[in-house]
């Protein structure tokens, strides 16, 4: 039992989070900066590696689908977008019901500090430019994978399969073992950040509500997934805890892909489905981020007494579900993608946008954790709907004369 616990990634991630906060109380700056330097290097490596990981997982998965690749792409994307939009609508309903009481008499405070400005700086950094952007990797995987379902190309398929194996080897022997150290450094730096408390005080009750509601949306997703897939939703959710806590420390859906993938497999999702759904949803499923941004935005609308109609809010939610995909996997990327919509649809000024950004970054990781945990629920649904039809196979065995549909 003890050996099993020590081999558990979840155990080490939780230890890293707790130790990070405890050590922030007494670590000298010079020692803390060692971990901040490591985090900078590891984060840059993840930025370099994640696009390769996304391409290596998705391209052979789509290529192995044979006919119907476009169908399952559409179904998965539809479920992911629907989940994101429903999360936004629930956030709107929650705000409408609770804000008149929770925010009664509260004024808008916009002169908050940048929560990242008070953090420690690394001793040095090394730039590691990625070979391509995350969105480029995703699109390239789609193009190559879909093309290979219609064109016989055994050699390229074998190359992609070997690339997949090589990338997963890097994940299991290098990335995952170092994740607890990276998470420790993240929470150590957060605990020693003098501006963290200022931002927390500015939005107070809304920050707490947003965290609670991200947990609620995850629970609803697994209750639905459990009903569709015929599995115990609480057991399935328990198996996804390593992904949740890893995302809590990395604040990046893309960086958490390896752990999300392994956690999804524990729920008896087929490897072909997990390899296809998890990296795809890491870039397009943003229910947790949608919940937080919508709650924050509507709190400012309420406190500033902005004249915003229901139609504007619905339009904001529908467009935000698309706009956030423009910055997949980047910590804080969702709120940066939303800036234009906040100004154009809801009438935010610069001070309101600054408060939104500061508040979002403070607890960014909770939205990300909800995003990746929800990816596991989508994988369960797609796995059930596919009924074993998503199977990786050599292209010689798949019909190659017909285009994907």
PDB file of N, CA and C in Angstrom, residues 216-265:
ATOM      1  N   UNK A 216     -18.756  22.650  -9.411  1.00  0.00           N
ATOM      2  CA  UNK A 216     -20.135  22.258  -9.707  1.00  0.00           C
ATOM      3  C   UNK A 216     -20.268  21.818 -11.167  1.00  0.00           C
ATOM      4  N   UNK A 217     -19.660  22.566 -12.088  1.00  0.00           N
ATOM      5  CA  UNK A 217     -19.794  22.229 -13.507  1.00  0.00           C
ATOM      6  C   UNK A 217     -19.108  20.896 -13.816  1.00  0.00           C
ATOM      7  N   UNK A 218     -17.989  20.629 -13.141  1.00  0.00           N
ATOM      8  CA  UNK A 218     -17.313  19.337 -13.335  1.00  0.00           C
ATOM      9  C   UNK A 218     -18.204  18.200 -12.841  1.00  0.00           C
ATOM     10  N   UNK A 219     -18.823  18.380 -11.685  1.00  0.00           N
ATOM     11  CA  UNK A 219     -19.710  17.352 -11.145  1.00  0.00           C
ATOM     12  C   UNK A 219     -20.885  17.091 -12.094  1.00  0.00           C
ATOM     13  N   UNK A 220     -21.467  18.148 -12.639  1.00  0.00           N
ATOM     14  CA  UNK A 220     -22.579  17.985 -13.580  1.00  0.00           C
ATOM     15  C   UNK A 220     -22.128  17.241 -14.837  1.00  0.00           C
ATOM     16  N   UNK A 221     -20.924  17.542 -15.316  1.00  0.00           N
ATOM     17  CA  UNK A 221     -20.402  16.864 -16.500  1.00  0.00           C
ATOM     18  C   UNK A 221     -20.260  15.371 -16.263  1.00  0.00           C
ATOM     19  N   UNK A 222     -19.792  14.996 -15.079  1.00  0.00           N
ATOM     20  CA  UNK A 222     -19.594  13.569 -14.806  1.00  0.00           C
ATOM     21  C   UNK A 222     -20.902  12.852 -14.489  1.00  0.00           C
ATOM     22  N   UNK A 223     -21.862  13.559 -13.929  1.00  0.00           N
ATOM     23  CA  UNK A 223     -23.173  12.942 -13.752  1.00  0.00           C
ATOM     24  C   UNK A 223     -23.788  12.624 -15.114  1.00  0.00           C
ATOM     25  N   UNK A 224     -23.638  13.542 -16.069  1.00  0.00           N
ATOM     26  CA  UNK A 224     -24.150  13.311 -17.417  1.00  0.00           C
ATOM     27  C   UNK A 224     -23.356  12.217 -18.124  1.00  0.00           C
ATOM     28  N   UNK A 225     -22.029  12.293 -18.036  1.00  0.00           N
ATOM     29  CA  UNK A 225     -21.185  11.293 -18.690  1.00  0.00           C
ATOM     30  C   UNK A 225     -21.435   9.906 -18.109  1.00  0.00           C
ATOM     31  N   UNK A 226     -21.619   9.846 -16.780  1.00  0.00           N
ATOM     32  CA  UNK A 226     -21.895   8.561 -16.144  1.00  0.00           C
ATOM     33  C   UNK A 226     -23.207   7.973 -16.619  1.00  0.00           C
ATOM     34  N   UNK A 227     -24.223   8.833 -16.800  1.00  0.00           N
ATOM     35  CA  UNK A 227     -25.523   8.359 -17.279  1.00  0.00           C
ATOM     36  C   UNK A 227     -25.434   7.863 -18.716  1.00  0.00           C
ATOM     37  N   UNK A 228     -24.673   8.585 -19.565  1.00  0.00           N
ATOM     38  CA  UNK A 228     -24.534   8.203 -20.971  1.00  0.00           C
ATOM     39  C   UNK A 228     -23.687   6.947 -21.118  1.00  0.00           C
ATOM     40  N   UNK A 229     -22.554   6.909 -20.410  1.00  0.00           N
ATOM     41  CA  UNK A 229     -21.609   5.806 -20.575  1.00  0.00           C
ATOM     42  C   UNK A 229     -21.916   4.611 -19.691  1.00  0.00           C
ATOM     43  N   UNK A 230     -22.836   4.770 -18.739  1.00  0.00           N
ATOM     44  CA  UNK A 230     -23.171   3.667 -17.854  1.00  0.00           C
ATOM     45  C   UNK A 230     -22.074   3.333 -16.861  1.00  0.00           C
ATOM     46  N   UNK A 231     -21.393   4.366 -16.347  1.00  0.00           N
ATOM     47  CA  UNK A 231     -20.336   4.164 -15.359  1.00  0.00           C
ATOM     48  C   UNK A 231     -20.655   4.964 -14.112  1.00  0.00           C
ATOM     49  N   UNK A 232     -19.999   4.615 -13.014  1.00  0.00           N
ATOM     50  CA  UNK A 232     -20.165   5.355 -11.772  1.00  0.00           C
ATOM     51  C   UNK A 232     -19.479   6.711 -11.913  1.00  0.00           C
ATOM     52  N   UNK A 233     -20.223   7.826 -11.892  1.00  0.00           N
ATOM     53  CA  UNK A 233     -19.606   9.132 -12.133  1.00  0.00           C
ATOM     54  C   UNK A 233     -18.585   9.522 -11.080  1.00  0.00           C
ATOM     55  N   UNK A 234     -18.791   9.083  -9.852  1.00  0.00           N
ATOM     56  CA  UNK A 234     -17.871   9.460  -8.783  1.00  0.00           C
ATOM     57  C   UNK A 234     -16.563   8.688  -8.880  1.00  0.00           C
ATOM     58  N   UNK A 235     -16.640   7.430  -9.307  1.00  0.00           N
ATOM     59  CA  UNK A 235     -15.412   6.660  -9.541  1.00  0.00           C
ATOM     60  C   UNK A 235     -14.632   7.249 -10.708  1.00  0.00           C
ATOM     61  N   UNK A 236     -15.362   7.604 -11.764  1.00  0.00           N
ATOM     62  CA  UNK A 236     -14.715   8.207 -12.934  1.00  0.00           C
ATOM     63  C   UNK A 236     -14.054   9.525 -12.562  1.00  0.00           C
ATOM     64  N   UNK A 237     -14.735  10.313 -11.740  1.00  0.00           N
ATOM     65  CA  UNK A 237     -14.186  11.591 -11.313  1.00  0.00           C
ATOM     66  C   UNK A 237     -12.963  11.393 -10.429  1.00  0.00           C
ATOM     67  N   UNK A 238     -12.995  10.382  -9.566  1.00  0.00           N
ATOM     68  CA  UNK A 238     -11.840  10.088  -8.712  1.00  0.00           C
ATOM     69  C   UNK A 238     -10.618   9.721  -9.546  1.00  0.00           C
ATOM     70  N   UNK A 239     -10.832   8.972 -10.624  1.00  0.00           N
ATOM     71  CA  UNK A 239      -9.712   8.586 -11.481  1.00  0.00           C
ATOM     72  C   UNK A 239      -9.091   9.779 -12.203  1.00  0.00           C
ATOM     73  N   UNK A 240      -9.851  10.885 -12.314  1.00  0.00           N
ATOM     74  CA  UNK A 240      -9.346  12.074 -13.001  1.00  0.00           C
ATOM     75  C   UNK A 240      -8.651  13.057 -12.055  1.00  0.00           C
ATOM     76  N   UNK A 241      -8.591  12.748 -10.764  1.00  0.00           N
ATOM     77  CA  UNK A 241      -7.983  13.674  -9.808  1.00  0.00           C
ATOM     78  C   UNK A 241      -6.520  14.016 -10.115  1.00  0.00           C
ATOM     79  N   UNK A 242      -5.702  13.047 -10.574  1.00  0.00           N
ATOM     80  CA  UNK A 242      -4.328  13.444 -10.932  1.00  0.00           C
ATOM     81  C   UNK A 242      -4.288  14.538 -11.982  1.00  0.00           C
ATOM     82  N   UNK A 243      -5.166  14.471 -12.968  1.00  0.00           N
ATOM     83  CA  UNK A 243      -5.216  15.508 -14.005  1.00  0.00           C
ATOM     84  C   UNK A 243      -5.670  16.831 -13.403  1.00  0.00           C
ATOM     85  N   UNK A 244      -6.666  16.789 -12.524  1.00  0.00           N
ATOM     86  CA  UNK A 244      -7.178  18.014 -11.903  1.00  0.00           C
ATOM     87  C   UNK A 244      -6.078  18.731 -11.135  1.00  0.00           C
ATOM     88  N   UNK A 245      -5.382  18.007 -10.276  1.00  0.00           N
ATOM     89  CA  UNK A 245      -4.375  18.653  -9.435  1.00  0.00           C
ATOM     90  C   UNK A 245      -3.127  19.039 -10.227  1.00  0.00           C
ATOM     91  N   UNK A 246      -2.822  18.290 -11.278  1.00  0.00           N
ATOM     92  CA  UNK A 246      -1.701  18.688 -12.130  1.00  0.00           C
ATOM     93  C   UNK A 246      -2.016  19.997 -12.839  1.00  0.00           C
ATOM     94  N   UNK A 247      -3.231  20.125 -13.355  1.00  0.00           N
ATOM     95  CA  UNK A 247      -3.642  21.375 -14.006  1.00  0.00           C
ATOM     96  C   UNK A 247      -3.686  22.516 -12.997  1.00  0.00           C
ATOM     97  N   UNK A 248      -4.015  22.202 -11.754  1.00  0.00           N
ATOM     98  CA  UNK A 248      -4.041  23.218 -10.710  1.00  0.00           C
ATOM     99  C   UNK A 248      -2.652  23.828 -10.524  1.00  0.00           C
ATOM    100  N   UNK A 249      -1.621  23.009 -10.748  1.00  0.00           N
ATOM    101  CA  UNK A 249      -0.260  23.499 -10.584  1.00  0.00           C
ATOM    102  C   UNK A 249       0.356  24.073 -11.833  1.00  0.00           C
ATOM    103  N   UNK A 250      -0.083  23.616 -13.005  1.00  0.00           N
ATOM    104  CA  UNK A 250       0.531  24.089 -14.254  1.00  0.00           C
ATOM    105  C   UNK A 250      -0.237  25.235 -14.901  1.00  0.00           C
ATOM    106  N   UNK A 251      -1.534  25.352 -14.616  1.00  0.00           N
ATOM    107  CA  UNK A 251      -2.414  26.358 -15.241  1.00  0.00           C
ATOM    108  C   UNK A 251      -2.427  26.237 -16.754  1.00  0.00           C
ATOM    109  N   UNK A 252      -2.170  25.040 -17.267  1.00  0.00           N
ATOM    110  CA  UNK A 252      -2.133  24.853 -18.726  1.00  0.00           C
ATOM    111  C   UNK A 252      -2.781  23.528 -19.092  1.00  0.00           C
ATOM    112  N   UNK A 253      -3.840  23.593 -19.905  1.00  0.00           N
ATOM    113  CA  UNK A 253      -4.489  22.363 -20.367  1.00  0.00           C
ATOM    114  C   UNK A 253      -3.535  21.546 -21.225  1.00  0.00           C
ATOM    115  N   UNK A 254      -2.786  22.233 -22.082  1.00  0.00           N
ATOM    116  CA  UNK A 254      -1.878  21.534 -22.989  1.00  0.00           C
ATOM    117  C   UNK A 254      -0.765  20.829 -22.231  1.00  0.00           C
ATOM    118  N   UNK A 255      -0.217  21.500 -21.223  1.00  0.00           N
ATOM    119  CA  UNK A 255       0.874  20.898 -20.451  1.00  0.00           C
ATOM    120  C   UNK A 255       0.396  19.704 -19.635  1.00  0.00           C
ATOM    121  N   UNK A 256      -0.900  19.630 -19.380  1.00  0.00           N
ATOM    122  CA  UNK A 256      -1.464  18.552 -18.566  1.00  0.00           C
ATOM    123  C   UNK A 256      -1.919  17.371 -19.422  1.00  0.00           C
ATOM    124  N   UNK A 257      -1.827  17.483 -20.741  1.00  0.00           N
ATOM    125  CA  UNK A 257      -2.291  16.418 -21.638  1.00  0.00           C
ATOM    126  C   UNK A 257      -1.791  15.031 -21.249  1.00  0.00           C
ATOM    127  N   UNK A 258      -0.492  14.852 -20.965  1.00  0.00           N
ATOM    128  CA  UNK A 258      -0.026  13.493 -20.625  1.00  0.00           C
ATOM    129  C   UNK A 258      -0.752  12.884 -19.437  1.00  0.00           C
ATOM    130  N   UNK A 259      -0.993  13.699 -18.397  1.00  0.00           N
ATOM    131  CA  UNK A 259      -1.657  13.182 -17.199  1.00  0.00           C
ATOM    132  C   UNK A 259      -3.145  12.970 -17.466  1.00  0.00           C
ATOM    133  N   UNK A 260      -3.764  13.881 -18.223  1.00  0.00           N
ATOM    134  CA  UNK A 260      -5.178  13.720 -18.583  1.00  0.00           C
ATOM    135  C   UNK A 260      -5.379  12.429 -19.371  1.00  0.00           C
ATOM    136  N   UNK A 261      -4.468  12.168 -20.278  1.00  0.00           N
ATOM    137  CA  UNK A 261      -4.531  10.954 -21.103  1.00  0.00           C
ATOM    138  C   UNK A 261      -4.460   9.700 -20.231  1.00  0.00           C
ATOM    139  N   UNK A 262      -3.493   9.659 -19.318  1.00  0.00           N
ATOM    140  CA  UNK A 262      -3.342   8.492 -18.445  1.00  0.00           C
ATOM    141  C   UNK A 262      -4.554   8.333 -17.530  1.00  0.00           C
ATOM    142  N   UNK A 263      -5.071   9.434 -17.021  1.00  0.00           N
ATOM    143  CA  UNK A 263      -6.237   9.371 -16.137  1.00  0.00           C
ATOM    144  C   UNK A 263      -7.473   8.893 -16.887  1.00  0.00           C
ATOM    145  N   UNK A 264      -7.615   9.323 -18.136  1.00  0.00           N
ATOM    146  CA  UNK A 264      -8.758   8.908 -18.952  1.00  0.00           C
ATOM    147  C   UNK A 264      -8.733   7.410 -19.217  1.00  0.00           C
ATOM    148  N   UNK A 265      -7.553   6.867 -19.422  1.00  0.00           N
ATOM    149  CA  UNK A 265      -7.431   5.427 -19.660  1.00  0.00           C
ATOM    150  C   UNK A 265      -7.886   4.619 -18.445  1.00  0.00           C
TER     151      UNK A 265
END
